[in-house]
Coordinates of C-alpha atoms in Angstrom, one line a residue:
Chain A
M153 CA 123.9 99.8 78.0
A154 CA 125.3 102.6 80.0
D155 CA 127.4 104.1 77.4
A156 CA 127.1 107.8 76.7
G157 CA 125.8 107.5 73.2
T158 CA 122.7 105.5 74.3
D159 CA 122.1 107.8 77.1
T160 CA 122.0 110.8 74.9
A161 CA 119.6 109.1 72.5
A162 CA 117.3 108.1 75.3
G163 CA 117.3 111.5 76.8
T164 CA 116.4 113.1 73.5
A165 CA 113.6 110.6 73.0
G166 CA 112.2 111.4 76.4
D167 CA 112.3 115.1 75.7
E168 CA 110.5 114.8 72.4
A169 CA 107.8 112.5 73.7
A170 CA 105.2 115.0 72.6
D171 CA 106.4 114.6 69.0
A172 CA 105.9 110.8 69.3
P173 CA 109.4 109.5 68.7
E174 CA 109.1 106.2 67.0
V175 CA 112.6 104.9 67.8
D176 CA 113.8 104.2 71.3
E177 CA 117.4 103.1 70.9
A178 CA 118.0 102.6 74.6
R179 CA 115.1 100.2 74.9
Q180 CA 115.9 98.5 71.7
G181 CA 119.4 97.9 73.0
V182 CA 117.9 96.4 76.2
L183 CA 115.7 94.2 74.1
A184 CA 118.7 93.1 72.0
T185 CA 120.6 92.2 75.1
L186 CA 117.6 90.1 76.4
A187 CA 117.2 88.5 73.0
D188 CA 120.8 87.6 73.0
A189 CA 120.6 86.1 76.5
L190 CA 117.3 84.2 76.0
G191 CA 117.2 83.2 72.3
D192 CA 114.0 81.5 71.4
A193 CA 112.6 81.8 74.9
L194 CA 111.8 85.5 74.2
L195 CA 108.4 85.2 72.7
D196 CA 107.2 88.7 72.2
S197 CA 108.0 92.3 73.1
H198 CA 106.6 95.7 73.0
I199 CA 108.2 99.1 73.3
A200 CA 106.4 102.3 74.2
P201 CA 109.1 104.7 73.0
G202 CA 110.4 106.8 75.8
H203 CA 108.2 105.1 78.3
A204 CA 108.5 101.3 78.8
L205 CA 109.5 98.0 77.6
W206 CA 107.5 94.7 77.9
V207 CA 108.9 91.3 77.1
R208 CA 107.0 88.1 77.1
V209 CA 109.1 85.0 77.8
D210 CA 108.7 81.3 78.0
R211 CA 107.7 80.2 81.5
D212 CA 110.9 78.0 81.7
A213 CA 113.0 81.1 81.0
W214 CA 111.4 83.1 83.8
V215 CA 114.4 82.9 86.1
A216 CA 116.8 83.2 83.2
T217 CA 115.2 86.4 82.2
A218 CA 115.5 87.9 85.6
E219 CA 119.1 86.7 85.7
A220 CA 119.9 88.4 82.5
A221 CA 118.1 91.6 83.6
K222 CA 119.9 91.6 86.9
F223 CA 123.4 90.8 85.7
R224 CA 123.6 92.0 82.2
L225 CA 121.3 95.0 82.4
G226 CA 122.0 96.0 86.0
C227 CA 118.3 95.8 87.0
T228 CA 119.0 95.2 90.6
F229 CA 115.8 96.7 91.8
F230 CA 112.8 94.4 92.0
D231 CA 109.8 96.6 91.6
Y232 CA 106.8 94.3 91.8
L233 CA 105.5 90.9 90.9
S234 CA 101.9 90.1 90.2
A235 CA 99.7 88.1 87.9
I236 CA 96.8 88.9 85.5
D237 CA 93.7 86.9 85.0
W238 CA 92.7 87.7 81.4
M239 CA 89.4 85.8 81.7
P240 CA 86.5 88.0 80.7
S241 CA 84.4 88.4 83.8
P242 CA 82.0 85.5 83.9
W243 CA 79.5 87.4 86.0
G244 CA 78.7 89.9 83.3
R245 CA 78.5 93.5 84.2
Y246 CA 77.5 93.5 87.8
E247 CA 75.4 96.6 87.4
D248 CA 73.1 94.8 85.1
A249 CA 73.4 91.3 86.6
E250 CA 70.4 89.7 88.0
V251 CA 70.3 88.1 91.4
G252 CA 71.5 84.5 91.6
V253 CA 73.2 84.4 88.2
G254 CA 76.1 82.1 88.4
P255 CA 79.3 82.3 86.4
T256 CA 79.5 81.2 82.8
P257 CA 82.3 78.7 82.4
F258 CA 85.5 79.9 80.8
D259 CA 85.7 79.1 77.1
H260 CA 89.3 78.2 76.4
D261 CA 88.9 78.4 72.7
A262 CA 87.2 81.7 72.5
A263 CA 89.3 84.7 71.8
F264 CA 90.0 86.9 74.8
E265 CA 92.0 90.0 75.0
T266 CA 95.4 90.2 76.4
G267 CA 97.6 93.2 76.9
V268 CA 100.8 94.4 75.3
A269 CA 103.3 91.7 74.2
G270 CA 100.5 89.3 73.7
G271 CA 99.6 86.1 75.5
D272 CA 98.0 82.8 74.9
T273 CA 96.8 81.7 78.3
R274 CA 94.3 82.9 80.8
F275 CA 96.9 83.6 83.5
Q276 CA 100.0 85.7 83.0
I277 CA 102.6 86.4 85.6
M278 CA 104.5 89.6 85.4
C279 CA 107.2 91.5 87.2
R280 CA 108.9 94.8 86.7
L281 CA 112.7 95.1 87.1
A282 CA 114.5 98.3 87.1
N283 CA 118.0 99.7 87.0
V284 CA 118.1 102.4 89.6
R285 CA 121.8 103.2 89.3
R286 CA 121.3 104.8 86.0
H287 CA 120.3 108.4 86.8
T288 CA 119.5 109.4 83.3
E289 CA 116.0 109.7 82.1
P290 CA 114.1 107.6 81.2
H291 CA 114.8 105.0 83.8
L292 CA 115.9 101.7 82.4
N293 CA 113.3 99.2 83.4
V294 CA 111.7 96.1 81.9
V295 CA 108.4 94.4 82.5
V296 CA 108.7 90.7 82.1
K297 CA 105.6 88.5 81.4
A298 CA 105.1 84.8 81.1
D299 CA 102.1 82.7 80.2
L300 CA 101.0 80.0 82.6
P301 CA 98.9 77.1 81.4
D302 CA 95.6 76.7 83.3
D303 CA 96.3 73.1 84.3
D304 CA 99.8 73.8 85.7
L305 CA 99.9 77.1 87.4
R306 CA 103.5 77.1 88.7
V307 CA 106.6 79.0 87.9
A308 CA 110.1 79.1 89.5
S309 CA 110.6 81.5 92.3
L310 CA 112.6 84.7 92.0
V311 CA 113.5 84.8 95.7
P312 CA 117.0 83.4 95.2
L313 CA 117.7 86.3 92.8
Y314 CA 115.6 89.0 94.5
A315 CA 114.9 88.7 98.2
G316 CA 112.2 91.3 97.7
A317 CA 110.2 88.9 95.6
N318 CA 109.2 86.9 98.7
W319 CA 106.1 88.7 99.8
H320 CA 105.0 89.5 96.3
E321 CA 105.1 85.8 95.5
R322 CA 103.2 85.0 98.6
E323 CA 100.5 87.5 97.7
C324 CA 100.4 86.2 94.2
W325 CA 100.1 82.6 95.5
E326 CA 97.1 83.3 97.7
M327 CA 95.3 85.7 95.4
F328 CA 95.7 83.8 92.1
G329 CA 96.7 80.3 93.2
I330 CA 100.0 80.3 91.4
T331 CA 102.7 78.2 93.0
F332 CA 106.2 79.4 93.1
D333 CA 108.7 76.5 93.0
G334 CA 111.6 77.1 95.3
H335 CA 109.9 79.7 97.5
P336 CA 111.1 79.5 101.1
G337 CA 107.7 79.7 102.6
L338 CA 104.4 80.0 100.8
R339 CA 102.1 81.1 103.5
H340 CA 99.1 83.4 103.5
L341 CA 100.1 87.0 103.6
Y342 CA 97.0 89.1 103.6
L343 CA 94.2 86.5 103.9
P344 CA 93.2 84.7 107.1
G345 CA 94.8 81.3 107.3
A346 CA 91.6 79.4 106.8
F347 CA 90.6 81.3 103.7
E348 CA 89.5 79.2 100.8
G349 CA 89.7 80.3 97.2
H350 CA 91.7 82.8 95.3
P351 CA 89.9 86.1 95.4
L352 CA 91.7 87.9 92.6
R353 CA 90.6 85.3 90.0
K354 CA 87.8 86.6 87.8
D355 CA 85.6 83.7 88.6
F356 CA 85.8 84.1 92.4
P357 CA 82.2 84.5 93.5
L358 CA 81.4 87.5 95.6
L359 CA 78.5 86.1 97.6
A360 CA 77.0 89.5 98.4
R361 CA 76.6 90.2 94.7
L362 CA 74.8 86.9 94.2
V363 CA 72.1 87.7 96.7
K364 CA 71.8 91.4 95.8
P365 CA 72.3 93.3 92.6
W366 CA 74.6 96.3 92.7
P367 CA 72.6 98.9 94.6
G368 CA 74.5 101.9 93.4
I369 CA 72.7 101.9 90.1
V370 CA 69.9 103.9 91.6
D371 CA 72.2 106.7 92.4
V372 CA 73.6 107.1 88.9
E373 CA 72.6 110.4 87.3
P374 CA 72.9 111.2 83.6
M375 CA 76.2 112.7 82.6
P376 CA 76.3 116.5 82.1
G377 CA 75.0 117.3 78.6
E378 CA 73.0 114.1 78.3
P379 CA 69.3 114.6 78.0
E380 CA 67.2 113.5 81.0
S381 CA 64.3 111.4 79.9
G382 CA 61.0 111.6 81.6
D383 CA 59.6 108.1 81.5
G384 CA 60.8 105.4 83.9
A385 CA 62.1 103.0 81.3
G386 CA 64.2 105.6 79.6
A387 CA 65.6 106.7 82.9
G388 CA 67.0 103.2 83.4
D389 CA 68.7 103.3 80.0
D390 CA 70.1 106.7 80.8
A391 CA 71.5 105.5 84.0
T392 CA 73.2 102.6 82.2
A393 CA 74.6 105.0 79.6
G394 CA 75.8 107.4 82.3
E395 CA 77.6 104.5 83.9
E396 CA 79.5 103.7 80.7
A397 CA 80.4 107.2 79.7
P398 CA 83.3 107.7 82.0
E399 CA 85.1 104.6 80.6
Chain B
M162 CA 80.7 96.6 145.3
G163 CA 78.5 94.6 147.6
L164 CA 75.6 96.9 147.0
V165 CA 75.7 96.5 143.3
E166 CA 75.9 92.7 143.6
S167 CA 73.0 92.7 146.0
G168 CA 70.9 93.8 143.1
K169 CA 69.5 96.8 144.8
L170 CA 71.2 100.2 144.6
P171 CA 69.7 103.4 146.1
K172 CA 68.7 105.6 143.2
P173 CA 70.8 108.6 144.3
L174 CA 73.8 106.4 144.5
T175 CA 73.1 105.0 141.0
S176 CA 72.8 108.5 139.7
L177 CA 76.0 109.6 141.3
L178 CA 78.0 106.6 140.1
N179 CA 76.6 107.0 136.6
T180 CA 77.4 110.6 136.5
A181 CA 80.9 109.9 137.6
R182 CA 81.3 107.2 135.0
K183 CA 79.9 109.0 132.1
Y184 CA 82.2 112.0 132.5
S185 CA 85.4 110.0 132.9
L186 CA 85.2 107.8 129.8
W187 CA 88.6 106.5 128.8
A188 CA 88.3 105.9 125.1
Y189 CA 90.5 103.5 123.3
Q190 CA 91.2 104.5 119.7
W191 CA 90.9 101.6 117.3
G192 CA 91.6 103.3 114.0
L193 CA 91.6 101.0 111.0
A194 CA 91.2 103.2 108.0
C195 CA 90.3 106.7 106.9
C196 CA 87.7 107.2 109.7
A197 CA 90.7 107.2 112.0
I198 CA 91.6 110.6 110.7
E199 CA 88.3 112.0 111.7
M200 CA 88.6 110.3 115.0
G201 CA 92.0 111.8 115.4
A202 CA 90.5 115.2 114.7
A203 CA 87.8 114.8 117.2
F204 CA 90.1 113.3 119.9
A205 CA 93.4 115.0 119.5
S206 CA 92.7 118.5 118.1
P207 CA 91.9 121.6 120.1
R208 CA 89.2 122.5 117.6
Y209 CA 86.8 119.7 118.8
D210 CA 88.4 119.2 122.2
V211 CA 86.8 116.0 123.3
M212 CA 88.1 116.3 126.8
R213 CA 85.5 118.9 127.6
L214 CA 83.0 116.0 127.4
G215 CA 85.1 114.1 130.0
V216 CA 86.6 111.8 127.5
I217 CA 90.2 110.9 127.9
P218 CA 91.3 109.5 124.6
L219 CA 94.7 108.1 125.5
P220 CA 94.5 105.0 127.7
A221 CA 97.7 103.1 127.7
S222 CA 96.1 99.8 127.1
P223 CA 92.6 98.3 126.5
R224 CA 92.6 97.2 130.2
Q225 CA 92.3 100.9 131.2
A226 CA 89.6 101.7 128.6
D227 CA 85.9 102.1 129.2
V228 CA 84.9 102.6 125.6
V229 CA 86.6 101.6 122.3
V230 CA 85.9 103.5 119.1
I231 CA 86.3 101.1 116.3
S232 CA 86.7 103.3 113.2
G233 CA 87.5 102.0 109.8
T234 CA 87.3 98.9 107.7
V235 CA 87.2 95.8 109.7
T236 CA 88.5 92.8 107.8
D237 CA 88.1 89.2 108.6
K238 CA 91.7 89.0 109.4
M239 CA 91.3 91.8 112.0
V240 CA 88.4 90.1 113.7
P241 CA 90.4 88.0 116.2
A242 CA 92.3 91.1 117.3
I243 CA 89.1 93.0 117.9
K244 CA 87.6 90.1 119.9
R245 CA 90.8 90.0 122.0
L246 CA 90.7 93.7 122.5
Y247 CA 87.1 93.5 123.7
E248 CA 87.9 90.7 126.0
Q249 CA 90.8 92.6 127.5
M250 CA 88.7 95.6 128.4
A251 CA 87.3 95.6 131.9
D252 CA 83.6 95.7 132.5
P253 CA 81.7 98.0 132.2
K254 CA 82.8 98.4 128.6
Y255 CA 81.2 100.1 125.6
V256 CA 81.8 100.0 121.9
I257 CA 81.3 102.8 119.4
S258 CA 81.2 101.7 115.8
M259 CA 82.3 104.7 113.7
G260 CA 81.7 104.9 110.0
S261 CA 79.9 102.9 107.3
C262 CA 82.6 100.2 107.0
T263 CA 82.5 99.4 110.7
N264 CA 78.7 99.5 110.8
C265 CA 77.9 97.3 107.8
G266 CA 80.8 97.0 105.4
G267 CA 80.1 100.3 103.7
P268 CA 81.4 100.5 100.2
Y269 CA 83.1 97.1 100.7
W270 CA 79.7 95.4 101.1
D271 CA 80.6 92.8 98.5
S272 CA 84.3 92.4 99.4
Y273 CA 85.8 89.0 100.0
S274 CA 87.8 90.3 102.9
V275 CA 85.8 92.9 104.8
T276 CA 83.6 92.0 107.7
K277 CA 80.1 93.3 107.1
G278 CA 79.6 95.0 110.4
V279 CA 81.6 94.8 113.5
D280 CA 78.5 94.0 115.5
Q281 CA 78.8 90.4 114.2
V282 CA 81.9 90.2 116.5
V283 CA 81.3 92.4 119.5
P284 CA 78.2 94.1 120.9
V285 CA 78.0 97.7 119.7
D286 CA 76.4 100.5 121.8
V287 CA 76.4 103.4 119.4
Y288 CA 76.6 103.4 115.6
I289 CA 77.9 106.5 113.9
P290 CA 76.9 106.7 110.2
G291 CA 78.9 108.5 107.6
C292 CA 81.7 107.9 105.2
P293 CA 83.6 109.1 107.1
P294 CA 81.5 110.8 109.8
R295 CA 82.6 114.3 110.7
P296 CA 84.2 114.7 114.0
E297 CA 81.1 116.4 115.3
A298 CA 79.2 113.2 114.6
L299 CA 81.7 111.3 116.8
L300 CA 81.1 113.8 119.5
E301 CA 77.4 113.3 119.2
G302 CA 77.9 109.6 119.4
I303 CA 79.8 110.1 122.6
V304 CA 77.1 112.3 124.0
L305 CA 74.6 109.6 123.2
L306 CA 76.7 107.0 124.9
Q307 CA 76.9 109.3 127.9
Q308 CA 73.2 109.6 128.0
R309 CA 72.9 105.9 127.9
I310 CA 75.4 105.4 130.7
G311 CA 73.5 108.0 132.7
R312 CA 70.3 106.0 132.4
E313 CA 71.9 102.7 133.3
D314 CA 70.9 100.7 136.3
M315 CA 74.3 99.4 137.5
A316 CA 72.8 96.5 139.4
E317 CA 70.9 95.5 136.3
R318 CA 74.1 95.5 134.2
W319 CA 76.3 93.6 136.7
R320 CA 74.7 90.5 137.9
G321 CA 78.2 89.1 138.2
D322 CA 78.0 87.3 134.8
P323 CA 80.7 88.4 132.5
L324 CA 79.8 89.4 129.0
V325 CA 80.8 86.6 126.7
V326 CA 81.6 87.2 123.0
Q327 CA 80.5 84.4 120.9

């Protein structure tokens, strides 16, 4: 991966990012190495040329992927580990939500959006590994994702490979309720010891929101260039539109 | 302090003691978030010069402090530490709650981790609104606290019962 030819190609790709290079030979080489190491366990991948590489792997190959990245790609730097809850917010848009509206149950059959490299489950775990010895641009790094089935939120720990994964996995455990097998000590990191629930899950209820709708809506002014309406009902609509416009 | 405990203190003596106390406030800095920057500006910079009000902002421990300025976002995990800080301070002790987060949760009013007002934990003497308040606001809060101390009846405050934090 560190041979001169690949480096040159990668550097050129980075320089011409404005011209939208469609081929990123360096990252395709990384992907080929991972595919060679993992075989069928590599489910999906996505390359943003000159920018990043995502791979989605089978949960059982989670550690094997990290091993391949560490020992075959030289990704000795553990950047971060976290999880994503792809569930659409069951509370609706808080700005419009009425007081006391409970969550709508998650429909497992309905389509929901997942990010690059796809996904089939509500929870995805992800980590980013980087090779920091390579001083050429772009930095060689890979984002690894894995799907976790709802009824079995557990995955093997990366702590034996990367000591730095320890606190990331503790945070992920308390915030999402994902168990890491083989972790040396899954204890609360940020939350008080007696905390119940997993606050970064989409269906975690924020009690303050249940008893009071979002009060900031009254402060929202129309965006510049939008007409200000005179009547009260129209003002409410404008406020909503103004809220959406920055997205 | 036999006079104080007797419940009757001559008024001139009360006035003298209160004046002495209010112009030698040792303020413990309990900076938790961005308000601490403003607190630092008010307490540590020559521009605002809090020492001209008689406030000494650098006690070595809570046991030396007369007033604690709690500035910033109080989280549920921080609450035990604040309780302990308050219990460590010697009576008479005062609390200034600085900033919206400390007053009521502020922009984190719906958070799962932020305490919605430090007054749920310790009694607060002066609330300073703002997000964050300017250093002048903190100075005004200190002046208000000094006025309050100046009006205090010491015998009324100390009947020998320690303040208990629930």
